[in-house]
Amino acid sequence: MSSNENKNPPDSAVYFRLFTEIGIINQLASNRAERAMPHGLTMSQFGVLNHFSRGLPPKPPLELANAFQVTKGAMTNTLKQLEGKGFVDIVPHENDKRSKVVSISKKGRAAHQDAQIELAKQFADFSEAFSIEEISAQLPALEKLRIWLDENRA
Amino acid sequence: MSSNENKNPPDSAVYFRLFTEIGIINQLASNRAERAMPHGLTMSQFGVLNHFSRGLPPKPPLELANAFQVTKGAMTNTLKQLEGKGFVDIVPHENDKRSKVVSISKKGRAAHQDAQIELAKQFADFSEAFSIEEISAQLPALEKLRIWLDENRA
DNA sequence: CCAATATAGTTCAATATTAAACTAAATGCA
DNA sequence: TGCATTTAGTTTAATATTGAACTATATTGG
């Protein structure tokens, strides 16, 4: 039986394609974004700055590791770089002497702002090709996916 | 004159959120998928098997590297692993003695099939939460994004 | 209370990836 | 033709990440 015509893919193919498309978009977009990063920021480092720039409150490294789905060790490394650049402040936890609390610094906010400007430049052609309305229309569905995956981690 | 020509910060925020959502979805989904992989396959290795399992013809390492947006060195490594597992065949190029041609092996097809089965298990709860129709509805817009980013690599 | 267990963070060895140097072969152009 | 340049693939040093071991502190149950 030839599989070249009248394809009747199983249901799972649709889900598979969703994640394949998202994976490729992420790869291409990350590649662009990485090249735009100022101050020698990696995407991981930018992610942490971005997290706090969105107004989220100071929190321990472990919570950040969970938020970004990386190991504690990876977060230790990322925070070390950020602290070295003076972009975050890391202080002992008040009540729990095992723990620490990370917050963004003034310098970190400025660096994040710089990064956003560079990103806007790097994606200028993209924003010419896709209207705000077109992109906005996609966000609710993506958010729904993201929230579900986040709340139902396997 | 489209609305994306003004420089209001809120405008770029929409594009920014698009890629943030996609990045998080990718991270969460990849994390799930990685844990499902049989035969010690990495996602990179699975990607290559998947490429050929979709019926695409044998091709040189460099074309694969470009298709997956990784360096030649990374592809050398990925193909070495796959060849070691007997999942791909790598033969000299007929006309160009600098080059090689990679194809999937019978064992590779079987491994890919195993992987698909494990993936379906790992994402069973996801497919219960999201209908095929709901997911299918998102694919055209994502494809459009992917194609544009692919054809306009910065 | 206190011994066992759990938790937060760091360190370490292993692995994947990158950019750049390198080898070998193909192409081009004078 | 023949020399310079380009191209395909490999190798190497540097870096980010992982899982596991380890340290220090906190919690829990007898």
Coordinates of C-alpha atoms (C1' of nucleotides) in Angstrom, one line a residue:
Chain A
M1 CA 0.0 0.0 0.0
S2 CA 1.6 3.2 -1.1
S3 CA 1.7 5.9 1.5
N4 CA 2.3 8.7 -1.0
E5 CA -1.3 9.5 -1.9
N6 CA -4.4 10.0 0.1
K7 CA -2.5 10.4 3.3
N8 CA -4.6 9.8 6.3
P9 CA -2.3 10.7 9.2
P10 CA -3.2 9.5 12.6
D11 CA -4.6 12.1 15.0
S12 CA -1.3 12.3 16.9
A13 CA 0.2 13.8 13.7
V14 CA -1.6 17.1 14.3
Y15 CA -0.3 17.4 17.8
F16 CA 3.1 16.5 16.6
R17 CA 3.1 19.1 13.9
L18 CA 2.0 21.8 16.4
F19 CA 5.1 21.2 18.5
T20 CA 7.3 20.8 15.4
E21 CA 6.2 24.2 14.1
I22 CA 6.7 25.8 17.5
G23 CA 10.1 24.2 17.9
I24 CA 11.3 25.6 14.5
I25 CA 9.9 29.0 15.2
N26 CA 11.6 29.0 18.6
Q27 CA 14.9 28.0 17.0
L28 CA 14.8 30.6 14.3
A29 CA 13.6 33.4 16.7
S30 CA 16.1 32.5 19.4
N31 CA 18.9 32.5 16.9
R32 CA 17.9 36.0 15.9
A33 CA 17.4 37.2 19.4
E34 CA 20.8 35.8 20.6
R35 CA 22.6 37.8 18.1
A36 CA 20.9 41.0 19.2
M37 CA 21.8 40.6 22.9
P38 CA 23.9 43.4 24.4
H39 CA 26.2 43.3 27.4
G40 CA 27.2 39.7 26.5
L41 CA 23.8 38.5 27.8
T42 CA 22.8 34.9 27.0
M43 CA 19.1 34.2 26.4
S44 CA 19.0 32.5 29.9
Q45 CA 20.4 35.6 31.5
F46 CA 18.0 37.8 29.6
G47 CA 15.1 35.5 30.6
V48 CA 15.8 36.2 34.3
L49 CA 16.1 39.9 33.8
N50 CA 12.9 39.8 31.8
H51 CA 11.1 37.9 34.5
F52 CA 11.8 40.6 37.0
S53 CA 11.3 43.5 34.6
R54 CA 7.7 42.2 34.1
G55 CA 7.1 43.3 37.7
L56 CA 7.4 39.9 39.3
P57 CA 8.6 40.0 42.9
P58 CA 12.1 38.9 44.2
K59 CA 12.4 35.2 44.7
P60 CA 14.9 32.4 45.5
P61 CA 17.0 30.7 42.8
L62 CA 15.0 27.5 43.1
E63 CA 11.8 29.2 42.2
L64 CA 13.5 30.7 39.2
A65 CA 14.9 27.3 38.2
N66 CA 11.4 25.9 38.3
A67 CA 9.9 28.9 36.5
F68 CA 12.4 28.4 33.6
Q69 CA 12.4 24.6 33.8
V70 CA 16.1 24.3 34.3
T71 CA 18.1 22.6 37.0
K72 CA 19.3 24.3 40.1
G73 CA 22.8 24.0 38.9
A74 CA 22.0 25.8 35.7
M75 CA 20.4 28.6 37.6
T76 CA 23.4 28.8 40.0
N77 CA 25.5 29.4 36.9
T78 CA 23.1 31.9 35.2
L79 CA 22.8 33.9 38.5
K80 CA 26.5 34.0 39.0
Q81 CA 27.0 35.6 35.6
L82 CA 24.2 38.1 36.2
E83 CA 25.6 38.9 39.7
G84 CA 29.0 39.3 38.2
K85 CA 27.6 41.9 35.8
G86 CA 25.8 43.6 38.6
F87 CA 22.4 43.0 37.0
V88 CA 20.9 41.2 40.0
D89 CA 21.2 41.5 43.7
I90 CA 21.3 38.2 45.7
V91 CA 20.8 38.4 49.4
P92 CA 20.3 35.8 52.1
H93 CA 16.7 34.7 52.8
E94 CA 15.4 36.3 56.0
N95 CA 13.9 33.2 57.6
D96 CA 15.6 30.3 55.8
K97 CA 19.4 30.3 56.0
R98 CA 19.6 27.7 53.3
S99 CA 18.0 30.0 50.8
K100 CA 18.6 33.3 49.0
V101 CA 16.5 36.0 47.4
V102 CA 17.2 37.3 43.9
S103 CA 16.1 40.7 42.6
I104 CA 16.9 42.8 39.6
S105 CA 19.2 45.8 40.1
K106 CA 19.0 49.3 38.6
K107 CA 21.8 48.3 36.3
G108 CA 19.9 45.2 35.4
R109 CA 16.8 47.1 34.5
A110 CA 18.9 49.4 32.2
A111 CA 20.5 46.3 30.6
H112 CA 17.1 44.8 30.0
Q113 CA 15.9 48.1 28.4
D114 CA 19.0 48.0 26.1
A115 CA 18.2 44.4 25.2
Q116 CA 14.6 45.3 24.4
I117 CA 15.8 48.1 22.1
E118 CA 18.2 45.8 20.3
L119 CA 15.5 43.1 20.0
A120 CA 13.1 45.6 18.4
K121 CA 15.8 46.5 15.8
Q122 CA 16.5 42.8 15.1
F123 CA 12.8 42.1 14.6
A124 CA 11.9 45.3 12.7
D125 CA 11.5 43.4 9.5
F126 CA 9.3 40.8 11.3
S127 CA 7.0 43.5 12.6
E128 CA 6.7 45.0 9.1
A129 CA 5.7 41.6 7.8
F130 CA 3.1 40.8 10.5
S131 CA 0.6 43.3 11.9
I132 CA 0.0 43.7 15.5
E133 CA -3.6 42.5 15.0
E134 CA -2.4 39.4 13.3
I135 CA 0.0 38.5 16.1
S136 CA -2.4 39.5 18.9
A137 CA -5.0 37.2 17.5
Q138 CA -2.6 34.2 18.1
L139 CA -1.8 35.1 21.7
P140 CA -4.8 33.7 23.5
A141 CA -4.5 30.3 22.0
L142 CA -0.8 30.2 22.7
E143 CA -1.3 31.4 26.3
K144 CA -3.8 28.6 26.8
L145 CA -1.3 26.0 25.6
R146 CA 1.4 27.5 27.7
I147 CA -0.7 27.6 30.9
W148 CA -1.9 24.1 30.4
L149 CA 1.6 22.7 29.8
D150 CA 2.9 24.7 32.8
E151 CA 0.2 23.4 35.1
N152 CA 0.4 19.8 33.8
R153 CA 4.1 19.2 33.7
A154 CA 4.7 15.5 33.0
Chain B
M1 CA 0.3 52.7 6.6
S2 CA -0.2 49.9 9.0
S3 CA -0.3 50.3 12.8
N4 CA 3.0 48.6 13.2
E5 CA 4.9 51.7 11.9
N6 CA 4.6 53.6 15.1
K7 CA 7.2 53.0 17.8
N8 CA 5.0 52.8 20.9
P9 CA 6.5 50.3 23.4
P10 CA 3.2 48.5 23.7
D11 CA 3.4 47.5 20.1
S12 CA 6.7 45.7 20.3
A13 CA 5.4 44.1 23.5
V14 CA 3.0 42.1 21.5
Y15 CA 5.7 40.6 19.3
F16 CA 7.8 40.1 22.3
R17 CA 5.0 38.2 24.0
L18 CA 4.5 36.0 21.0
F19 CA 8.1 34.7 21.1
T20 CA 8.0 34.5 24.9
E21 CA 4.9 32.3 24.8
I22 CA 6.4 30.2 22.0
G23 CA 9.7 29.8 23.9
I24 CA 8.0 28.6 27.1
I25 CA 5.8 26.2 25.2
N26 CA 8.8 24.9 23.4
Q27 CA 10.7 24.4 26.6
L28 CA 7.9 22.6 28.4
A29 CA 7.1 20.4 25.4
S30 CA 10.7 19.6 24.7
N31 CA 11.2 18.7 28.3
R32 CA 8.3 16.2 28.1
A33 CA 9.4 14.9 24.8
E34 CA 13.0 14.3 25.8
R35 CA 11.9 12.1 28.7
A36 CA 9.9 10.0 26.3
M37 CA 12.7 9.2 23.9
P38 CA 13.7 5.5 23.6
H39 CA 17.0 4.1 22.5
G40 CA 18.9 6.9 24.2
L41 CA 17.8 9.3 21.4
T42 CA 18.3 13.0 21.9
M43 CA 15.9 15.4 20.4
S44 CA 18.5 16.3 17.8
Q45 CA 18.9 12.7 16.8
F46 CA 15.1 12.2 16.8
G47 CA 14.8 15.3 14.6
V48 CA 17.1 13.7 11.9
L49 CA 15.2 10.4 12.0
N50 CA 11.9 12.3 11.8
H51 CA 13.1 14.3 8.9
F52 CA 13.7 11.2 6.8
S53 CA 10.7 9.4 8.2
R54 CA 8.6 12.1 6.7
G55 CA 9.7 10.8 3.3
L56 CA 12.4 13.4 2.6
P57 CA 15.2 12.1 0.4
P58 CA 18.7 11.3 1.5
K59 CA 20.9 14.3 1.7
P60 CA 24.4 15.6 2.8
P61 CA 25.2 16.5 6.4
L62 CA 25.4 20.2 5.5
E63 CA 21.9 20.3 4.2
L64 CA 20.7 18.7 7.4
A65 CA 22.7 21.3 9.4
N66 CA 21.0 24.1 7.5
A67 CA 17.5 22.5 7.8
F68 CA 17.9 22.3 11.6
Q69 CA 19.8 25.5 12.0
V70 CA 22.7 24.0 13.7
T71 CA 26.4 24.2 12.9
K72 CA 28.2 21.6 10.7
G73 CA 30.1 20.5 13.8
A74 CA 26.9 19.8 15.7
M75 CA 25.6 17.8 12.8
T76 CA 28.8 15.8 12.6
N77 CA 28.3 14.9 16.2
T78 CA 24.6 14.0 15.9
L79 CA 25.2 11.9 12.8
K80 CA 28.1 10.1 14.5
Q81 CA 25.7 9.0 17.3
L82 CA 23.0 7.9 14.9
E83 CA 25.5 6.0 12.8
G84 CA 26.9 4.4 15.9
K85 CA 23.4 3.2 16.7
G86 CA 22.9 2.0 13.2
F87 CA 20.0 4.3 12.6
V88 CA 21.4 6.1 9.6
D89 CA 23.6 5.1 6.7
I90 CA 26.2 7.5 5.6
V91 CA 27.9 6.9 2.2
P92 CA 30.3 9.0 0.1
H93 CA 28.7 11.3 -2.4
E94 CA 28.8 10.0 -5.9
N95 CA 30.0 13.1 -7.7
D96 CA 31.5 15.2 -4.9
K97 CA 34.3 13.5 -3.0
R98 CA 34.2 16.2 -0.2
S99 CA 30.6 15.2 0.6
K100 CA 28.5 12.4 2.0
V101 CA 24.9 11.3 1.8
V102 CA 22.8 10.4 4.8
S103 CA 19.8 8.2 4.8
I104 CA 17.7 6.5 7.4
S105 CA 18.2 2.7 7.9
K106 CA 15.6 0.1 8.6
K107 CA 16.7 0.1 12.2
G108 CA 16.3 3.9 12.2
R109 CA 12.8 3.7 10.9
A110 CA 11.9 1.2 13.7
A111 CA 13.5 3.4 16.3
H112 CA 11.5 6.4 15.0
Q113 CA 8.3 4.4 15.2
D114 CA 9.1 3.5 18.8
A115 CA 9.8 7.1 19.6
Q116 CA 6.4 8.1 18.1
I117 CA 4.7 5.6 20.2
E118 CA 6.4 6.9 23.4
L119 CA 5.6 10.4 22.4
A120 CA 1.9 9.6 22.0
K121 CA 1.9 8.2 25.5
Q122 CA 3.7 11.1 27.0
F123 CA 1.3 13.6 25.4
A124 CA -1.9 11.5 25.9
D125 CA -3.1 13.9 28.6
F126 CA -2.4 16.9 26.3
S127 CA -4.5 15.4 23.5
E128 CA -7.3 14.9 26.0
A129 CA -7.2 18.5 27.0
F130 CA -7.0 20.0 23.4
S131 CA -9.2 18.8 20.6
I132 CA -7.7 18.1 17.2
E133 CA -9.9 20.9 15.8
E134 CA -8.6 23.4 18.3
I135 CA -5.0 22.5 17.5
S136 CA -5.5 22.3 13.7
A137 CA -7.0 25.8 13.8
Q138 CA -3.6 27.1 15.1
L139 CA -1.4 25.4 12.5
P140 CA -1.8 27.8 9.5
A141 CA -0.8 30.8 11.4
L142 CA 2.2 29.1 13.0
E143 CA 3.2 27.7 9.6
K144 CA 3.1 31.2 8.2
L145 CA 5.3 32.5 10.9
R146 CA 7.7 29.6 10.5
I147 CA 7.9 30.0 6.8
W148 CA 8.5 33.7 7.0
L149 CA 11.3 33.3 9.7
D150 CA 12.9 30.6 7.6
E151 CA 12.9 32.6 4.4
N152 CA 14.0 35.8 6.2
R153 CA 16.8 34.6 8.4
A154 CA 18.5 37.6 9.9
Chain C
dC1 C1' 13.9 16.3 72.2
dC2 C1' 16.5 14.4 68.5
dA3 C1' 17.5 11.3 64.8
dA4 C1' 15.9 10.6 60.1
dT5 C1' 14.5 12.9 56.2
dA6 C1' 13.7 16.7 53.1
dT7 C1' 15.1 21.0 51.0
dA8 C1' 18.2 25.0 49.0
dG9 C1' 22.1 25.8 46.9
dT10 C1' 26.9 24.5 45.0
dT11 C1' 30.1 21.6 42.7
dC12 C1' 31.5 18.1 39.4
dA13 C1' 31.8 15.0 35.4
dA14 C1' 29.6 14.2 31.2
dT15 C1' 27.4 15.9 27.0
dA16 C1' 25.7 19.1 23.3
dT17 C1' 26.5 23.1 20.9
dT18 C1' 29.2 27.0 18.9
dA19 C1' 32.8 29.5 16.5
dA20 C1' 37.0 29.0 14.5
dA21 C1' 40.9 26.5 12.7
dC22 C1' 42.0 22.9 9.8
dT23 C1' 42.0 19.3 5.7
dA24 C1' 40.6 17.9 1.4
dA25 C1' 38.2 18.5 -2.8
dA26 C1' 35.8 21.5 -6.2
dT27 C1' 35.3 25.8 -8.7
dG28 C1' 36.6 29.8 -11.0
dC29 C1' 39.0 32.9 -13.5
dA30 C1' 43.3 34.8 -15.7
Chain D
dT1 C1' 46.0 25.1 -17.6
dG2 C1' 47.2 26.4 -12.7
dC3 C1' 46.7 29.2 -8.7
dA4 C1' 43.2 31.4 -5.6
dT5 C1' 39.0 30.9 -3.6
dT6 C1' 35.1 28.4 -2.1
dT7 C1' 32.9 24.5 -0.1
dA8 C1' 32.0 19.9 2.8
dG9 C1' 33.3 17.9 6.6
dT10 C1' 36.1 17.2 11.0
dT11 C1' 38.4 18.7 15.0
dT12 C1' 39.1 21.6 19.0
dA13 C1' 38.5 24.9 22.9
dA14 C1' 35.0 27.3 25.3
dT15 C1' 30.4 27.5 27.3
dA16 C1' 25.7 26.0 28.9
dT17 C1' 23.2 22.4 30.7
dT18 C1' 22.2 18.0 33.1
dG19 C1' 22.1 14.5 36.8
dA20 C1' 24.2 13.2 40.8
dA21 C1' 27.1 13.9 44.8
dC22 C1' 27.8 17.0 48.5
dT23 C1' 27.1 20.7 52.3
dA24 C1' 24.3 23.2 55.2
dT25 C1' 19.9 24.1 57.1
dA26 C1' 15.0 22.9 58.1
dT27 C1' 11.3 19.8 59.1
dT28 C1' 9.1 15.8 60.9
dG29 C1' 7.8 11.9 63.6
dG30 C1' 8.9 8.7 67.5

